[in-house]
PDB file of C-alpha atoms in Angstrom:
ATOM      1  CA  UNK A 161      23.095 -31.572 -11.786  1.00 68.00           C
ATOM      2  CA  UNK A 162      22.742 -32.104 -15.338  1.00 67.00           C
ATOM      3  CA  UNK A 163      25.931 -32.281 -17.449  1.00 90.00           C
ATOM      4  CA  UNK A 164      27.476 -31.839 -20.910  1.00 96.00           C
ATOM      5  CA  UNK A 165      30.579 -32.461 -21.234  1.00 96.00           C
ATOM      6  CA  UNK A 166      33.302 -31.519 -24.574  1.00 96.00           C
ATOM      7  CA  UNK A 167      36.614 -33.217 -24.949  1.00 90.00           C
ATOM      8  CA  UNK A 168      38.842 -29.778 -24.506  1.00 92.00           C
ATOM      9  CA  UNK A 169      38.104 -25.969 -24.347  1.00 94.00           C
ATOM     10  CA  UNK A 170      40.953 -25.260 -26.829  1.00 96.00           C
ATOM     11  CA  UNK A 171      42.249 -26.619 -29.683  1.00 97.00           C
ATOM     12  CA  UNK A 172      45.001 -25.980 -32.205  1.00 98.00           C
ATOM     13  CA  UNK A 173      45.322 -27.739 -34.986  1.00 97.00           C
ATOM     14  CA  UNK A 174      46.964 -27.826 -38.757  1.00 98.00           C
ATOM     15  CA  UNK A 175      45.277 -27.653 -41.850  1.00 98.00           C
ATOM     16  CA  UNK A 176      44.556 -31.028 -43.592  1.00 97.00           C
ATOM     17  CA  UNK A 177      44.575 -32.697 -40.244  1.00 97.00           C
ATOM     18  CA  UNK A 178      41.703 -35.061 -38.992  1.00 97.00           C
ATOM     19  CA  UNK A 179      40.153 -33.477 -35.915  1.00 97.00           C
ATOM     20  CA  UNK A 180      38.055 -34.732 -33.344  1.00 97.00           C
ATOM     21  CA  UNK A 181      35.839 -33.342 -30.951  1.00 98.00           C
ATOM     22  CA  UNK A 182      33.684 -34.687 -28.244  1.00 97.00           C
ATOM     23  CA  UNK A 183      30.842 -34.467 -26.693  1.00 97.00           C
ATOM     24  CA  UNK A 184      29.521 -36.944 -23.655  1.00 97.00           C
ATOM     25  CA  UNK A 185      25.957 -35.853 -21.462  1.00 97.00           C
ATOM     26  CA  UNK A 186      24.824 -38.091 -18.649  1.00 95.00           C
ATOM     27  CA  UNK A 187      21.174 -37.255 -18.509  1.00 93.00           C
ATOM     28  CA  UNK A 188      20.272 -40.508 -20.646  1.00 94.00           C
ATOM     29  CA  UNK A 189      19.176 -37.726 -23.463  1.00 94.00           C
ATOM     30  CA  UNK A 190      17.731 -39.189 -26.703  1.00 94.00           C
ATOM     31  CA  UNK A 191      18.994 -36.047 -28.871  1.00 95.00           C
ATOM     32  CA  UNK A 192      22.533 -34.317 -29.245  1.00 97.00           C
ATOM     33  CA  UNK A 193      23.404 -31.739 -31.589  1.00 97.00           C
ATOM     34  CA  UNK A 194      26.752 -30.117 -32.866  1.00 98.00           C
ATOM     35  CA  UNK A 195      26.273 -26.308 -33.299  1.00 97.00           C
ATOM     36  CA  UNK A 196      29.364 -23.591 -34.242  1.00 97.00           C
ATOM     37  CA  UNK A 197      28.852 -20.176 -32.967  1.00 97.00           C
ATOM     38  CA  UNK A 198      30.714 -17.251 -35.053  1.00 95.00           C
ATOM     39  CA  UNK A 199      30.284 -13.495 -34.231  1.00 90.00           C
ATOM     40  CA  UNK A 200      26.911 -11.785 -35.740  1.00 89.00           C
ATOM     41  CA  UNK A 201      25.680 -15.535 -37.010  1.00 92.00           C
ATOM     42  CA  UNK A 202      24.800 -17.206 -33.924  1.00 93.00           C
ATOM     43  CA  UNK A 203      24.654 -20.574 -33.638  1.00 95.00           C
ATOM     44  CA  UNK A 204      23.684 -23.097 -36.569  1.00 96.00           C
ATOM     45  CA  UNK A 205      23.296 -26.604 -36.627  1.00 96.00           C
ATOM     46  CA  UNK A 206      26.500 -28.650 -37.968  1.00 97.00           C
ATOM     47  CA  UNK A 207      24.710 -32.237 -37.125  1.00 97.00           C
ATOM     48  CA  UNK A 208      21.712 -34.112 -34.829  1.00 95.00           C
ATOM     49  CA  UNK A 209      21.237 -37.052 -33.722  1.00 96.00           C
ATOM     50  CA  UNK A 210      18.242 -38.418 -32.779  1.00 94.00           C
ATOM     51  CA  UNK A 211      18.908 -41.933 -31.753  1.00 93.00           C
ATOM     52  CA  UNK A 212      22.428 -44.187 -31.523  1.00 93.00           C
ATOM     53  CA  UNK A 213      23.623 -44.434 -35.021  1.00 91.00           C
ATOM     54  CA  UNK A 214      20.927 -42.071 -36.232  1.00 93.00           C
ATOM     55  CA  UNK A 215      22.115 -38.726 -37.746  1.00 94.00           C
ATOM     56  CA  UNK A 216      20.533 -35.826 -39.423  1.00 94.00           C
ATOM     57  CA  UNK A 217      22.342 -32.938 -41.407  1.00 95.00           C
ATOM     58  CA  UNK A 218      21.938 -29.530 -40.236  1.00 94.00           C
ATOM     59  CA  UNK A 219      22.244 -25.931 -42.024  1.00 93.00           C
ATOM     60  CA  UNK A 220      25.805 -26.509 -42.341  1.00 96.00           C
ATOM     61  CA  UNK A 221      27.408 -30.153 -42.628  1.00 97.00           C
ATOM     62  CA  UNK A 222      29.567 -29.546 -45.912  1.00 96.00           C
ATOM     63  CA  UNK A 223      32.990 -30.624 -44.342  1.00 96.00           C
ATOM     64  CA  UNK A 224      32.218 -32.502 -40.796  1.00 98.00           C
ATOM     65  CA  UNK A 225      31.113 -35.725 -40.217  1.00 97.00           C
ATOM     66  CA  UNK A 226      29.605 -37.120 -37.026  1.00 97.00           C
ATOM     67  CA  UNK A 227      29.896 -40.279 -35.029  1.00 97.00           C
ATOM     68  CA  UNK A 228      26.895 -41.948 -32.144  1.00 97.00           C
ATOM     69  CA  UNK A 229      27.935 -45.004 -30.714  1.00 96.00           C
ATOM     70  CA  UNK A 230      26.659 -45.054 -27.920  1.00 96.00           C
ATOM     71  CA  UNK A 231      24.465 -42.567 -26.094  1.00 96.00           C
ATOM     72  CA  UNK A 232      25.712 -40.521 -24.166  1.00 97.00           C
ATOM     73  CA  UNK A 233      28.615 -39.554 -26.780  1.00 97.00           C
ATOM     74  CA  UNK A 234      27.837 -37.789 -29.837  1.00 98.00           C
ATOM     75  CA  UNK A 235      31.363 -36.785 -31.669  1.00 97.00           C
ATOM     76  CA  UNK A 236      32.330 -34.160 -34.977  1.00 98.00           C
ATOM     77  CA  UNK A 237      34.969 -35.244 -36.837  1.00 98.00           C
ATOM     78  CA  UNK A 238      36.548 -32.655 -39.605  1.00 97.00           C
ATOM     79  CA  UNK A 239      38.147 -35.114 -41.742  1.00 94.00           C
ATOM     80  CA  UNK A 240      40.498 -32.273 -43.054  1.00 97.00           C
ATOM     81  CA  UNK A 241      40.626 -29.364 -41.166  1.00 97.00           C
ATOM     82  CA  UNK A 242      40.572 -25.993 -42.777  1.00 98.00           C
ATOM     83  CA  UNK A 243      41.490 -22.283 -41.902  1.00 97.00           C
ATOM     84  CA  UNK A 244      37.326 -21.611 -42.042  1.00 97.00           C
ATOM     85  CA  UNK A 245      36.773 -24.071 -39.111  1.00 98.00           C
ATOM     86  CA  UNK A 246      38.085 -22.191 -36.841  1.00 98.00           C
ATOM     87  CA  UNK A 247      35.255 -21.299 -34.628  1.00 98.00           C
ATOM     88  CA  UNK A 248      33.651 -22.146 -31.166  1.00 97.00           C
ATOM     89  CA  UNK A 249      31.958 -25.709 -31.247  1.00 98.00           C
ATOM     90  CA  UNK A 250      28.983 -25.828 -28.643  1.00 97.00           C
ATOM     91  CA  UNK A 251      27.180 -29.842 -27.921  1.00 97.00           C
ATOM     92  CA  UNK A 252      24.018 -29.747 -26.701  1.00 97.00           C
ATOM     93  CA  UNK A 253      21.374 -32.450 -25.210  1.00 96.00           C
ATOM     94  CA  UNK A 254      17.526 -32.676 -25.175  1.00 94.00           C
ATOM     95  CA  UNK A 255      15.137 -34.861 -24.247  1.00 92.00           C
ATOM     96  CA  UNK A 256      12.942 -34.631 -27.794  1.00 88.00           C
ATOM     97  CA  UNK A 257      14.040 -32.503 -30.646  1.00 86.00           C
ATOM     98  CA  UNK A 258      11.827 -29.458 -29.328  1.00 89.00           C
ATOM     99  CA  UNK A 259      12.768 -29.634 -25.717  1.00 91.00           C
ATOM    100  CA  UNK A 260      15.186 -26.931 -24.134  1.00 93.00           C
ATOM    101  CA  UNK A 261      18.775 -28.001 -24.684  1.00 95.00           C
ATOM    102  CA  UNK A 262      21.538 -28.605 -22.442  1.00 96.00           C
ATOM    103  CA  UNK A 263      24.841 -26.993 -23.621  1.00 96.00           C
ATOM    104  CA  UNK A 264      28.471 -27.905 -22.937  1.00 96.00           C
ATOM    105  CA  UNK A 265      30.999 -24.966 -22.477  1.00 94.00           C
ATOM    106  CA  UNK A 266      32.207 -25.322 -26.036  1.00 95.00           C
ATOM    107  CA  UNK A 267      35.552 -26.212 -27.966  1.00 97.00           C
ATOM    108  CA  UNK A 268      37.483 -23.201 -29.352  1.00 97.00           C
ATOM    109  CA  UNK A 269      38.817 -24.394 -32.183  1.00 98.00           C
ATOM    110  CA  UNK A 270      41.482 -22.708 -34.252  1.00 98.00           C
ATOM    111  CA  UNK A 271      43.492 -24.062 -37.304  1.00 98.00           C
ATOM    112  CA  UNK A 272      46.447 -22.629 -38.834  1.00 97.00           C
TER     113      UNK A 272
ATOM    114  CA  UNK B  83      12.093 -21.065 -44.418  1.00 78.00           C
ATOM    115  CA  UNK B  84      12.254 -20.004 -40.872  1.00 86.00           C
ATOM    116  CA  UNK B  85      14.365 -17.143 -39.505  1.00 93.00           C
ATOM    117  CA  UNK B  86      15.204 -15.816 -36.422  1.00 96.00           C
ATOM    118  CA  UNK B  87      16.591 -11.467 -36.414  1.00 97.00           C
ATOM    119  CA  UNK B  88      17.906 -10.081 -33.210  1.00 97.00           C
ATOM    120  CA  UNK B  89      18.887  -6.511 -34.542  1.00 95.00           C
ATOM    121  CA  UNK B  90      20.314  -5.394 -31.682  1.00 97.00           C
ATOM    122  CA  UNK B  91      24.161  -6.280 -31.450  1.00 96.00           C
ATOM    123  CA  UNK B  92      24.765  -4.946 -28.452  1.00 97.00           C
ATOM    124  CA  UNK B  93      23.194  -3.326 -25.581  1.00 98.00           C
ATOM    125  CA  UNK B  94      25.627  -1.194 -22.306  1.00 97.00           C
ATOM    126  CA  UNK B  95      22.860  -0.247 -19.307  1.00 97.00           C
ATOM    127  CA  UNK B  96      23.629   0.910 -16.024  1.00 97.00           C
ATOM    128  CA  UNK B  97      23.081  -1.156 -12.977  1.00 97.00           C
ATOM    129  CA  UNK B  98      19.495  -0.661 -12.055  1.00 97.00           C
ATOM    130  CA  UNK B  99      18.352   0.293 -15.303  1.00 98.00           C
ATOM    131  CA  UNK B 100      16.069  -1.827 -17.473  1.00 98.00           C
ATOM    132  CA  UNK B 101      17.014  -3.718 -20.873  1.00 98.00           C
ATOM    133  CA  UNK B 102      14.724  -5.193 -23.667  1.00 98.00           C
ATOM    134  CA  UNK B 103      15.872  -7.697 -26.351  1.00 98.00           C
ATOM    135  CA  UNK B 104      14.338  -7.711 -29.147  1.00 98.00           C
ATOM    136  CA  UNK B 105      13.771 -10.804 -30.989  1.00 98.00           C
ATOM    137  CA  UNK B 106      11.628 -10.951 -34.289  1.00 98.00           C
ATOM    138  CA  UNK B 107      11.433 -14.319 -36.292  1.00 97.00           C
ATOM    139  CA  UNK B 108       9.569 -15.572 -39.208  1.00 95.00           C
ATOM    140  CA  UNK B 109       8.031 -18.676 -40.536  1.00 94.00           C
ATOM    141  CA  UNK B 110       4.867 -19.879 -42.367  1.00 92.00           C
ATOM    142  CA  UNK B 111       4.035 -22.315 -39.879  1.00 91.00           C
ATOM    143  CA  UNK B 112       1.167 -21.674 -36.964  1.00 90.00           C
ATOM    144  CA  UNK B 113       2.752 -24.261 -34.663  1.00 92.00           C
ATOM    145  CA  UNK B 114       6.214 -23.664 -32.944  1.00 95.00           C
ATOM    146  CA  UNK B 115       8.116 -23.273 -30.224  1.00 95.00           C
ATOM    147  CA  UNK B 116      10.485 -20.328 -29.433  1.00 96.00           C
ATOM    148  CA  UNK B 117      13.071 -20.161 -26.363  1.00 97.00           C
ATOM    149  CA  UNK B 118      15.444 -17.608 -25.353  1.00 98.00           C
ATOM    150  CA  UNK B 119      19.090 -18.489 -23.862  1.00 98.00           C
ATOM    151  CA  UNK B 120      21.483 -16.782 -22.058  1.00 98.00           C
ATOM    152  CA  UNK B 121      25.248 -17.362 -22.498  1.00 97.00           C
ATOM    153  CA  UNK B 122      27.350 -15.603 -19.751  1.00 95.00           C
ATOM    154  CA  UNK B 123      31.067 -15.236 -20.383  1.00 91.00           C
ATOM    155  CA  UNK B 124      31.767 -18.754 -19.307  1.00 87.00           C
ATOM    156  CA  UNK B 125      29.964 -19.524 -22.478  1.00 87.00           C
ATOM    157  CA  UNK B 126      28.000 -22.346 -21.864  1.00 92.00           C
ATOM    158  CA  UNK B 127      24.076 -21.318 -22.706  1.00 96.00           C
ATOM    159  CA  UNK B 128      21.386 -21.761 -20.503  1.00 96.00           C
ATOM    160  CA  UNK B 129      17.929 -22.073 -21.091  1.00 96.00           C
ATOM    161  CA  UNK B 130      15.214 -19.260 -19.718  1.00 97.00           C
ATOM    162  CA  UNK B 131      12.327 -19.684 -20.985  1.00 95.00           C
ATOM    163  CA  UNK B 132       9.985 -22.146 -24.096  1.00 95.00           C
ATOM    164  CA  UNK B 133       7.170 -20.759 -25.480  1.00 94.00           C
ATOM    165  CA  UNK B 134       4.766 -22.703 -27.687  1.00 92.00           C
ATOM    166  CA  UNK B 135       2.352 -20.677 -30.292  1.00 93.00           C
ATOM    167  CA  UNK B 136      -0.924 -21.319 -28.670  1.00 90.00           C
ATOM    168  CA  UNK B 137       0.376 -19.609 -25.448  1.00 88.00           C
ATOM    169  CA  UNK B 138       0.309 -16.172 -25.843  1.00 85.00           C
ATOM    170  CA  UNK B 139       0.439 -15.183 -21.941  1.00 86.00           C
ATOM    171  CA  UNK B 140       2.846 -13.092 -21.629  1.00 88.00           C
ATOM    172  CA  UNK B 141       5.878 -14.391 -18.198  1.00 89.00           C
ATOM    173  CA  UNK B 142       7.643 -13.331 -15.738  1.00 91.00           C
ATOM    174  CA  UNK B 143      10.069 -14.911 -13.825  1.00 92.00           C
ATOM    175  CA  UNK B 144      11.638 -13.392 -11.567  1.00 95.00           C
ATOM    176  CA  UNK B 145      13.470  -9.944 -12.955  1.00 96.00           C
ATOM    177  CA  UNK B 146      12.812 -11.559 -16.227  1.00 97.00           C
ATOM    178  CA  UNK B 147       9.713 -11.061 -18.027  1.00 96.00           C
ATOM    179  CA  UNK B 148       8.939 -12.066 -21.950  1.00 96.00           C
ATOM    180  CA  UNK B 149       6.426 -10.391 -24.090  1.00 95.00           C
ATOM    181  CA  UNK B 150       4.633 -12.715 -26.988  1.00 95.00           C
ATOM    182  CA  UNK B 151       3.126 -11.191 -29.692  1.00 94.00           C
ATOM    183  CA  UNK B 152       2.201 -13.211 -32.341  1.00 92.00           C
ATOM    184  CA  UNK B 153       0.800 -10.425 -34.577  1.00 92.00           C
ATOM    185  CA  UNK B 154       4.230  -8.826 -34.845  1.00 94.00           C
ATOM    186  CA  UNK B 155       5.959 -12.239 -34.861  1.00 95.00           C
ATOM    187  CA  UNK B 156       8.148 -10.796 -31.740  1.00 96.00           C
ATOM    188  CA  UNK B 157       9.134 -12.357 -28.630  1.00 97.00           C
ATOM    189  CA  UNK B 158      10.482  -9.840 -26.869  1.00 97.00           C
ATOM    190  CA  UNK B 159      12.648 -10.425 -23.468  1.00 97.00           C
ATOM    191  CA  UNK B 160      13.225  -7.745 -20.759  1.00 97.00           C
ATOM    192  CA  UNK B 161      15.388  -7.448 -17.623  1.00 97.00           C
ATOM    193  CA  UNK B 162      14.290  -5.567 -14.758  1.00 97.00           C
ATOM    194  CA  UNK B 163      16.772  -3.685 -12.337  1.00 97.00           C
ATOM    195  CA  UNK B 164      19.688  -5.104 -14.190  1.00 97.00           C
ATOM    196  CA  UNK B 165      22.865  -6.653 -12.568  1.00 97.00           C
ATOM    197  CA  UNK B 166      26.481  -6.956 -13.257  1.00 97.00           C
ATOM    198  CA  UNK B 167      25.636 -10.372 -13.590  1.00 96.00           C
ATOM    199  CA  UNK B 168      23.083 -10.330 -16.421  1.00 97.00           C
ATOM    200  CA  UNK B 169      25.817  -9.311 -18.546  1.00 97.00           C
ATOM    201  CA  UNK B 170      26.207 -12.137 -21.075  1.00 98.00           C
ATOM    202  CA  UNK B 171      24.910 -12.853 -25.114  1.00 97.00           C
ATOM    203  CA  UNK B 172      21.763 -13.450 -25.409  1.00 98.00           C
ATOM    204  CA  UNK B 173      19.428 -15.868 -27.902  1.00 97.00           C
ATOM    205  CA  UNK B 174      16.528 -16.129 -29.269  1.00 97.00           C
ATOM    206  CA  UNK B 175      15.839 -19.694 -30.986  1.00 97.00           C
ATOM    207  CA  UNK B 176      12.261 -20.963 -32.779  1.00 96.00           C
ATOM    208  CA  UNK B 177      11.710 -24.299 -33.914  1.00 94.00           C
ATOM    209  CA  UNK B 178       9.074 -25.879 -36.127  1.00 91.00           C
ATOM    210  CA  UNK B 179       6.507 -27.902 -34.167  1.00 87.00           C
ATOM    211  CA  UNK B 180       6.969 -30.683 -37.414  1.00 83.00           C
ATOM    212  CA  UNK B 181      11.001 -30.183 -37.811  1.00 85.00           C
ATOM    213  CA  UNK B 182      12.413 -32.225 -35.420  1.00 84.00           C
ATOM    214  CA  UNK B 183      15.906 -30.932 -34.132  1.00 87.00           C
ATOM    215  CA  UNK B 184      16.098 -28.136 -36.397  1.00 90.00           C
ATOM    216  CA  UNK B 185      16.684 -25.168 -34.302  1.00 93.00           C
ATOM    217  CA  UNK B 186      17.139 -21.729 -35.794  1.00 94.00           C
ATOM    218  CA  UNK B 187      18.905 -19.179 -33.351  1.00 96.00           C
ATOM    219  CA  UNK B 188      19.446 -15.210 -33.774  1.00 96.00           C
ATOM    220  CA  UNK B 189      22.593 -13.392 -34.026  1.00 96.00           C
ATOM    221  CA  UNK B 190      22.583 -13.450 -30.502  1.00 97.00           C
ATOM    222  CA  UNK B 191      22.673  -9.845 -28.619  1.00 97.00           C
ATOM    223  CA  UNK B 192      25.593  -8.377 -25.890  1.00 97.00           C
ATOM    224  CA  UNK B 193      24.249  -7.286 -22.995  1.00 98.00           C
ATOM    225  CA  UNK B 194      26.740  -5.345 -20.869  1.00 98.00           C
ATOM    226  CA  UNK B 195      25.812  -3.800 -17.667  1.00 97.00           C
ATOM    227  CA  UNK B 196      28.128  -1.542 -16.048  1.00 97.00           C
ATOM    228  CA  UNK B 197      28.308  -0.906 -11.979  1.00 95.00           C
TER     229      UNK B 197
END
């Protein structure tokens, strides 16, 4: 069974502090993304990356950064965390960057 | 640039009854791909269904069936019979055959089916 994986389902943190989420998939998946899902916006694209140490801005990157290392992980880093970043984080995997992706349950983040 | 409406916000049915999910999207391109996703309540999505622009058959799978009408720019989703357990958000997501990575979702919409 295929598998994403997120660091932690909740998360509260202060503002100003570094935050890190992440993300781990075991299906040898080229592709990873960082999406944050807020009521009556849907999802949209934080960060991709296509390759290890290959990264692509998405719709939204102004105040995250992302990490590839290796793989299977893909990690968001909010190098100051602010009251507007509280949302729900969602990973995903695909093979190519139009294949179906493969989700993790998400990272409710809040930050007060 | 490319964009992705789901007008409906939410949608309450009655076991048994039948729901259809609008999705309506928009882009200059003639080659892309569209998908719809479900997430139930555990909230992790899962894919249903991708749909490339050439392939204009309409599906069914199941209870699920999509309709694919390029001429309206819709991709339209329908339950048959619904169940308690179709009861989750629903997306719709298009991406550029040339954009790689670059997803655009909808709003999402709420179904929730009551016994």
């Amino acid at each position: 069974d295929v598998k994403v994986t997120q660091s932690s389902r909740y998360l509260v943190k202060r503002t100003g502090e570094k935050v890190f989420l992440e993300c781990v998939q075991d299906m040898d998946h080229e592709n990873m993304f960082w999406y944050r899902q807020d009521p009556g916006l849907g999802l949209r694209l934080i960060y991709f990356s296509y390759d290890v140490k290959m990264k692509e801005k998405g719709d939204i990157p102004e105040g995250y950064s992302v990490s590839r290392e290796k793989k299977e992980r893909f990690s968001l880093i909010l190098e100051s965390a602010s009251t507007n970043q509280t949302s729900m984080y969602l990973c995903a995997s695909s093979l190519s960057g139009r294949d179906e992706q493969y989700f993790g349950p998400g990272t409710r983040l809040t930050v007060t | 640039a490319q964009k992705v409406t789901q007008a409906q916000t939410e949608i309450s049915v009655v076991e048994k009854e039948d729901v259809t999910l609008d999705c309506v999207y928009e882009t200059r391109d003639t080659t892309y791909y569209l998908f719809w996703y479900k997430q139930p309540p555990s909230g992790e999505l899962v894919f249903l269904i991708r749909r490339n622009s050439f392939d204009e058959q309409n599906e069914i799978s199941g209870r699920y069936s999509w309709n694919f009408q390029k001429s309206t720019s819709s991709f339209n989703f329908t339950i048959t019979a619904s169940q308690v357990v179709d009861s989750a958000v629903y997306f719709c997501a298009l991406i550029l055959t040339d954009s790689w990575g670059k997803f655009q979702f909808g709003a999402g919409t709420q179904v929730v089916v009551t016994p």
